[in-house]
Amino acid sequence: MKTIIRMAASTCCACLVALTGFGVWRSGMLTALPEQTEAGALNLGVKETSVESKGESPGNMAANNKIIVHQIDWSPSDEIKFDVHEDDFVVMSKAEINKYYGINIFPTVPDDLKEWEDEEFGVYKRNGGTGEIYFDFNILNYSNETFSKGINIEIQKGSLPTSDCVFLDEYIEKSIINNVEVAIGQDTNNEYYFAEFLLHNVGFRFIVEGLTQDEFVAVISSLIQ
Protein backbone atom coordinates (compact mmCIF):
# COMPACT_ATOMS: atom_id res chain seq x y z
CA MET A 1 0.00 0.00 0.00
CA LYS A 2 2.88 2.36 0.72
CA THR A 3 4.19 1.63 -2.76
CA ILE A 4 0.80 2.51 -4.21
CA ILE A 5 0.67 5.71 -2.16
CA ARG A 6 4.04 6.82 -3.48
CA MET A 7 2.94 6.46 -7.12
CA ALA A 8 1.39 9.51 -8.83
CA ALA A 9 -2.38 9.73 -8.52
CA SER A 10 -2.47 6.92 -5.98
CA THR A 11 -5.44 6.07 -3.80
CA CYS A 12 -3.50 6.47 -0.54
CA CYS A 13 -5.45 3.78 1.19
CA ALA A 14 -8.55 5.98 1.23
CA CYS A 15 -10.48 3.45 -0.81
CA LEU A 16 -9.38 -0.08 -0.10
CA VAL A 17 -6.79 -1.35 2.33
CA ALA A 18 -5.85 -4.80 1.17
CA LEU A 19 -5.30 -6.39 4.53
CA THR A 20 -4.69 -9.94 3.34
CA GLY A 21 -7.06 -12.18 5.23
CA PHE A 22 -7.95 -9.22 7.46
CA GLY A 23 -10.26 -7.87 4.77
CA VAL A 24 -10.89 -4.35 6.06
CA TRP A 25 -12.85 -2.45 3.41
CA ARG A 26 -11.43 1.02 4.06
CA SER A 27 -13.68 3.27 2.03
CA GLY A 28 -16.66 3.39 4.36
CA MET A 29 -19.39 5.92 3.88
CA LEU A 30 -22.52 6.20 5.95
CA THR A 31 -25.33 5.10 3.68
CA ALA A 32 -27.91 7.60 4.88
CA LEU A 33 -27.81 10.90 3.01
CA PRO A 34 -27.00 13.93 5.19
CA GLU A 35 -30.08 15.60 6.60
CA GLN A 36 -30.24 18.81 8.56
CA THR A 37 -31.50 18.38 12.10
CA GLU A 38 -33.26 20.99 14.19
CA ALA A 39 -29.99 21.79 15.91
CA GLY A 40 -28.24 22.25 12.58
CA ALA A 41 -26.16 19.12 12.95
CA LEU A 42 -25.78 16.58 10.16
CA ASN A 43 -27.54 13.25 10.55
CA LEU A 44 -25.23 10.76 8.85
CA GLY A 45 -27.01 7.54 9.62
CA VAL A 46 -26.19 6.91 13.28
CA LYS A 47 -28.57 4.18 14.34
CA GLU A 48 -28.24 3.99 18.08
CA THR A 49 -25.83 4.72 20.88
CA SER A 50 -24.67 2.63 23.78
CA VAL A 51 -23.16 4.51 26.69
CA GLU A 52 -20.90 3.33 29.46
CA SER A 53 -20.13 6.27 31.76
CA LYS A 54 -17.34 5.82 34.29
CA GLY A 55 -16.35 9.37 35.06
CA GLU A 56 -17.03 13.07 34.92
CA SER A 57 -16.39 15.81 32.38
CA PRO A 58 -13.18 16.04 30.31
CA GLY A 59 -12.42 19.33 32.05
CA ASN A 60 -11.72 17.39 35.20
CA MET A 61 -8.20 16.01 34.88
CA ALA A 62 -9.13 13.23 37.29
CA ALA A 63 -12.06 12.13 35.12
CA ASN A 64 -12.27 8.50 34.07
CA ASN A 65 -13.31 7.23 30.68
CA LYS A 66 -16.77 7.58 29.18
CA ILE A 67 -17.18 5.21 26.27
CA ILE A 68 -19.92 5.86 23.71
CA VAL A 69 -20.20 3.52 20.72
CA HIS A 70 -22.41 4.64 17.82
CA GLN A 71 -23.91 2.04 15.51
CA ILE A 72 -23.39 3.14 11.89
CA ASP A 73 -24.13 2.00 8.34
CA TRP A 74 -21.24 2.12 5.90
CA SER A 75 -20.52 1.11 2.30
CA PRO A 76 -17.80 1.59 -0.36
CA SER A 77 -17.42 4.98 -2.02
CA ASP A 78 -15.52 6.51 -4.92
CA GLU A 79 -11.76 6.73 -5.00
CA ILE A 80 -9.77 9.77 -3.94
CA LYS A 81 -6.52 10.52 -5.73
CA PHE A 82 -3.43 12.44 -4.69
CA ASP A 83 -0.68 13.88 -6.83
CA VAL A 84 2.27 12.42 -4.94
CA HIS A 85 5.52 11.32 -6.54
CA GLU A 86 7.72 8.40 -5.59
CA ASP A 87 10.93 10.42 -5.80
CA ASP A 88 9.59 12.88 -3.23
CA PHE A 89 9.20 10.26 -0.50
CA VAL A 90 11.66 10.57 2.40
CA VAL A 91 11.89 7.43 4.53
CA MET A 92 12.02 7.96 8.29
CA SER A 93 12.78 5.66 11.20
CA LYS A 94 10.22 5.24 13.98
CA ALA A 95 12.13 7.71 16.12
CA GLU A 96 12.26 10.24 13.27
CA ILE A 97 8.56 9.96 12.44
CA ASN A 98 7.66 10.35 16.11
CA LYS A 99 9.83 13.47 16.24
CA TYR A 100 8.12 14.83 13.14
CA TYR A 101 4.62 14.35 14.58
CA GLY A 102 5.75 15.48 18.03
CA ILE A 103 4.16 12.49 19.78
CA ASN A 104 4.45 8.71 19.89
CA ILE A 105 2.21 7.32 17.14
CA PHE A 106 2.86 3.64 17.90
CA PRO A 107 0.27 2.11 20.25
CA THR A 108 0.49 -0.84 22.59
CA VAL A 109 -1.53 -3.67 21.03
CA PRO A 110 -2.67 -7.10 22.29
CA ASP A 111 0.15 -9.62 22.54
CA ASP A 112 -1.14 -11.78 19.70
CA LEU A 113 -0.98 -8.88 17.22
CA LYS A 114 2.25 -8.05 15.42
CA GLU A 115 3.21 -5.02 13.36
CA TRP A 116 3.55 -5.72 9.65
CA GLU A 117 7.25 -6.12 8.88
CA ASP A 118 7.21 -4.28 5.56
CA GLU A 119 5.79 -1.05 6.99
CA GLU A 120 7.64 2.07 5.87
CA PHE A 121 7.21 5.55 7.34
CA GLY A 122 8.04 8.99 6.05
CA VAL A 123 6.86 12.20 4.39
CA TYR A 124 6.74 13.65 0.90
CA LYS A 125 8.94 16.65 0.13
CA ARG A 126 8.94 18.60 -3.10
CA ASN A 127 11.82 18.57 -5.57
CA GLY A 128 12.85 14.98 -5.11
CA GLY A 129 12.73 15.05 -1.32
CA THR A 130 14.72 18.26 -0.84
CA GLY A 131 11.97 20.87 -0.48
CA GLU A 132 8.96 21.52 1.72
CA ILE A 133 6.75 18.74 3.09
CA TYR A 134 3.49 18.52 1.17
CA PHE A 135 2.05 15.18 2.33
CA ASP A 136 2.58 13.28 5.58
CA PHE A 137 -0.08 10.56 5.59
CA ASN A 138 1.23 7.38 7.29
CA ILE A 139 -0.30 3.97 7.92
CA LEU A 140 0.21 1.35 10.64
CA ASN A 141 -1.05 -2.23 10.38
CA TYR A 142 -1.15 -4.95 13.02
CA SER A 143 -2.65 -8.43 12.78
CA ASN A 144 -2.51 -11.90 14.29
CA GLU A 145 -1.16 -14.92 12.40
CA THR A 146 -4.53 -15.89 10.98
CA PHE A 147 -5.61 -12.32 10.17
CA SER A 148 -8.79 -12.83 12.19
CA LYS A 149 -7.81 -9.81 14.28
CA GLY A 150 -6.31 -6.63 12.95
CA ILE A 151 -5.75 -2.92 13.47
CA ASN A 152 -5.38 -0.35 10.72
CA ILE A 153 -4.34 3.18 11.77
CA GLU A 154 -4.01 6.28 9.59
CA ILE A 155 -2.07 9.30 10.84
CA GLN A 156 -1.79 12.82 9.47
CA LYS A 157 -0.54 16.07 10.98
CA GLY A 158 -2.86 19.02 11.46
CA SER A 159 -6.18 17.30 10.75
CA LEU A 160 -7.94 13.97 10.60
CA PRO A 161 -6.36 11.80 7.89
CA THR A 162 -7.46 12.75 4.38
CA SER A 163 -10.36 10.66 3.11
CA ASP A 164 -13.05 10.80 0.46
CA CYS A 165 -15.63 9.44 2.86
CA VAL A 166 -17.25 10.22 6.18
CA PHE A 167 -16.88 7.55 8.85
CA LEU A 168 -18.32 9.39 11.84
CA ASP A 169 -20.44 12.53 12.05
CA GLU A 170 -18.43 15.30 13.69
CA TYR A 171 -21.50 16.30 15.73
CA ILE A 172 -22.05 12.95 17.45
CA GLU A 173 -21.43 12.68 21.16
CA LYS A 174 -17.81 11.78 21.77
CA SER A 175 -16.27 9.27 24.10
CA ILE A 176 -13.77 10.56 26.65
CA ILE A 177 -10.51 8.63 26.91
CA ASN A 178 -7.90 10.08 29.25
CA ASN A 179 -9.60 13.47 28.86
CA VAL A 180 -9.45 13.46 25.06
CA GLU A 181 -12.60 13.41 22.91
CA VAL A 182 -12.75 10.35 20.64
CA ALA A 183 -15.50 9.55 18.13
CA ILE A 184 -16.17 5.80 18.19
CA GLY A 185 -18.44 3.74 15.94
CA GLN A 186 -19.24 0.15 15.15
CA ASP A 187 -20.76 -1.21 11.94
CA THR A 188 -24.25 -2.67 12.18
CA ASN A 189 -22.89 -6.20 11.74
CA ASN A 190 -20.62 -5.67 14.76
CA GLU A 191 -17.55 -6.74 12.79
CA TYR A 192 -15.51 -3.53 12.85
CA TYR A 193 -14.82 -0.69 15.25
CA PHE A 194 -13.94 2.81 14.04
CA ALA A 195 -12.41 5.75 15.89
CA GLU A 196 -11.28 9.25 14.99
CA PHE A 197 -9.57 11.84 17.16
CA LEU A 198 -7.03 14.65 17.26
CA LEU A 199 -4.15 14.42 19.71
CA HIS A 200 -1.68 17.32 19.97
CA ASN A 201 -2.59 18.44 16.43
CA VAL A 202 -2.13 14.95 14.98
CA GLY A 203 -5.15 13.18 13.49
CA PHE A 204 -5.77 9.46 13.97
CA ARG A 205 -8.28 7.14 12.31
CA PHE A 206 -8.68 3.53 13.50
CA ILE A 207 -10.39 0.59 11.81
CA VAL A 208 -10.17 -2.67 13.75
CA GLU A 209 -11.56 -6.17 13.44
CA GLY A 210 -11.75 -9.00 15.93
CA LEU A 211 -11.00 -6.98 19.07
CA THR A 212 -13.30 -6.62 22.03
CA GLN A 213 -14.43 -3.13 23.00
CA ASP A 214 -12.13 -3.20 26.03
CA GLU A 215 -9.14 -4.19 23.86
CA PHE A 216 -9.95 -1.45 21.37
CA VAL A 217 -10.23 1.22 24.05
CA ALA A 218 -6.97 0.00 25.63
CA VAL A 219 -5.13 0.42 22.31
CA ILE A 220 -6.38 4.02 21.98
CA SER A 221 -5.59 4.70 25.64
CA SER A 222 -1.99 3.63 25.10
CA LEU A 223 -1.55 6.60 22.74
CA ILE A 224 -3.41 9.12 24.88
CA GLN A 225 -1.20 9.47 27.94
XYZ file of C-alpha atoms in Angstrom:
225
model
C 0.000 0.000 0.000
C 2.875 2.357 0.723
C 4.190 1.627 -2.756
C 0.801 2.513 -4.213
C 0.667 5.714 -2.163
C 4.040 6.823 -3.476
C 2.938 6.457 -7.115
C 1.388 9.505 -8.833
C -2.385 9.729 -8.519
C -2.468 6.923 -5.981
C -5.436 6.073 -3.800
C -3.501 6.472 -0.543
C -5.454 3.782 1.193
C -8.548 5.982 1.231
C -10.479 3.449 -0.814
C -9.384 -0.075 -0.100
C -6.787 -1.350 2.331
C -5.854 -4.802 1.172
C -5.304 -6.390 4.529
C -4.691 -9.936 3.340
C -7.058 -12.178 5.225
C -7.953 -9.220 7.464
C -10.258 -7.865 4.766
C -10.890 -4.348 6.056
C -12.850 -2.447 3.413
C -11.435 1.022 4.063
C -13.684 3.270 2.032
C -16.656 3.392 4.364
C -19.392 5.920 3.884
C -22.516 6.197 5.950
C -25.326 5.105 3.676
C -27.908 7.596 4.884
C -27.807 10.896 3.010
C -26.998 13.926 5.187
C -30.083 15.604 6.598
C -30.241 18.811 8.558
C -31.504 18.377 12.104
C -33.263 20.993 14.188
C -29.988 21.791 15.912
C -28.240 22.251 12.581
C -26.157 19.117 12.946
C -25.780 16.580 10.163
C -27.545 13.255 10.551
C -25.226 10.759 8.851
C -27.011 7.541 9.624
C -26.191 6.908 13.279
C -28.574 4.179 14.337
C -28.242 3.992 18.081
C -25.830 4.719 20.879
C -24.672 2.633 23.776
C -23.162 4.510 26.688
C -20.901 3.334 29.462
C -20.129 6.271 31.764
C -17.339 5.825 34.287
C -16.348 9.373 35.055
C -17.033 13.073 34.925
C -16.390 15.806 32.381
C -13.175 16.038 30.306
C -12.421 19.334 32.047
C -11.723 17.386 35.202
C -8.201 16.011 34.876
C -9.129 13.233 37.293
C -12.056 12.129 35.123
C -12.268 8.501 34.072
C -13.308 7.233 30.677
C -16.774 7.585 29.184
C -17.183 5.206 26.268
C -19.925 5.860 23.708
C -20.199 3.524 20.716
C -22.407 4.643 17.817
C -23.915 2.036 15.506
C -23.395 3.140 11.892
C -24.129 2.003 8.343
C -21.240 2.117 5.900
C -20.517 1.108 2.299
C -17.796 1.592 -0.361
C -17.420 4.983 -2.016
C -15.523 6.506 -4.918
C -11.765 6.727 -5.005
C -9.774 9.767 -3.944
C -6.524 10.515 -5.733
C -3.430 12.443 -4.687
C -0.679 13.880 -6.825
C 2.270 12.423 -4.940
C 5.522 11.320 -6.538
C 7.720 8.405 -5.593
C 10.929 10.420 -5.801
C 9.592 12.879 -3.227
C 9.196 10.260 -0.498
C 11.664 10.569 2.400
C 11.886 7.425 4.528
C 12.021 7.958 8.291
C 12.776 5.661 11.197
C 10.217 5.245 13.978
C 12.135 7.714 16.122
C 12.258 10.238 13.270
C 8.558 9.960 12.438
C 7.656 10.348 16.110
C 9.829 13.467 16.237
C 8.116 14.833 13.136
C 4.619 14.355 14.584
C 5.750 15.484 18.026
C 4.161 12.489 19.778
C 4.450 8.714 19.894
C 2.211 7.319 17.143
C 2.858 3.640 17.901
C 0.268 2.113 20.253
C 0.489 -0.838 22.588
C -1.528 -3.671 21.034
C -2.672 -7.102 22.288
C 0.151 -9.623 22.545
C -1.137 -11.779 19.699
C -0.976 -8.885 17.223
C 2.252 -8.047 15.417
C 3.207 -5.018 13.359
C 3.552 -5.718 9.647
C 7.248 -6.123 8.877
C 7.205 -4.276 5.557
C 5.793 -1.048 6.987
C 7.645 2.069 5.868
C 7.209 5.545 7.337
C 8.036 8.987 6.050
C 6.856 12.195 4.387
C 6.741 13.652 0.899
C 8.944 16.648 0.133
C 8.939 18.600 -3.096
C 11.816 18.568 -5.572
C 12.845 14.977 -5.106
C 12.734 15.047 -1.323
C 14.718 18.255 -0.843
C 11.970 20.868 -0.475
C 8.961 21.523 1.725
C 6.752 18.742 3.085
C 3.486 18.517 1.169
C 2.049 15.178 2.330
C 2.578 13.279 5.583
C -0.076 10.559 5.589
C 1.232 7.379 7.288
C -0.300 3.966 7.924
C 0.208 1.352 10.645
C -1.050 -2.226 10.382
C -1.145 -4.953 13.020
C -2.654 -8.433 12.784
C -2.508 -11.904 14.285
C -1.161 -14.921 12.398
C -4.533 -15.894 10.978
C -5.613 -12.323 10.169
C -8.788 -12.831 12.186
C -7.809 -9.810 14.277
C -6.312 -6.628 12.946
C -5.748 -2.925 13.473
C -5.382 -0.348 10.722
C -4.340 3.179 11.765
C -4.005 6.276 9.586
C -2.069 9.298 10.838
C -1.793 12.823 9.474
C -0.545 16.065 10.984
C -2.864 19.022 11.458
C -6.177 17.301 10.753
C -7.942 13.973 10.598
C -6.363 11.802 7.888
C -7.464 12.755 4.381
C -10.360 10.664 3.112
C -13.052 10.802 0.459
C -15.635 9.440 2.857
C -17.249 10.222 6.180
C -16.883 7.546 8.846
C -18.322 9.388 11.836
C -20.440 12.527 12.053
C -18.429 15.303 13.690
C -21.498 16.302 15.731
C -22.053 12.951 17.450
C -21.428 12.683 21.159
C -17.811 11.784 21.775
C -16.269 9.275 24.099
C -13.769 10.559 26.646
C -10.505 8.631 26.912
C -7.903 10.077 29.248
C -9.595 13.472 28.865
C -9.451 13.458 25.064
C -12.596 13.407 22.905
C -12.749 10.346 20.642
C -15.498 9.551 18.127
C -16.169 5.798 18.194
C -18.444 3.744 15.945
C -19.242 0.146 15.148
C -20.759 -1.210 11.941
C -24.245 -2.668 12.180
C -22.889 -6.200 11.738
C -20.619 -5.671 14.763
C -17.548 -6.738 12.788
C -15.505 -3.532 12.845
C -14.820 -0.694 15.250
C -13.936 2.806 14.044
C -12.408 5.750 15.892
C -11.275 9.249 14.987
C -9.567 11.835 17.161
C -7.035 14.651 17.261
C -4.152 14.422 19.705
C -1.684 17.322 19.972
C -2.586 18.438 16.432
C -2.132 14.948 14.983
C -5.147 13.177 13.485
C -5.774 9.457 13.967
C -8.281 7.142 12.312
C -8.681 3.528 13.505
C -10.391 0.589 11.813
C -10.168 -2.674 13.748
C -11.562 -6.173 13.436
C -11.747 -9.003 15.933
C -10.997 -6.977 19.069
C -13.297 -6.616 22.033
C -14.431 -3.133 22.998
C -12.129 -3.202 26.028
C -9.143 -4.192 23.860
C -9.950 -1.449 21.370
C -10.229 1.218 24.046
C -6.970 0.003 25.630
C -5.134 0.424 22.308
C -6.384 4.016 21.982
C -5.593 4.702 25.640
C -1.987 3.628 25.100
C -1.549 6.597 22.739
C -3.410 9.118 24.879
C -1.203 9.472 27.942
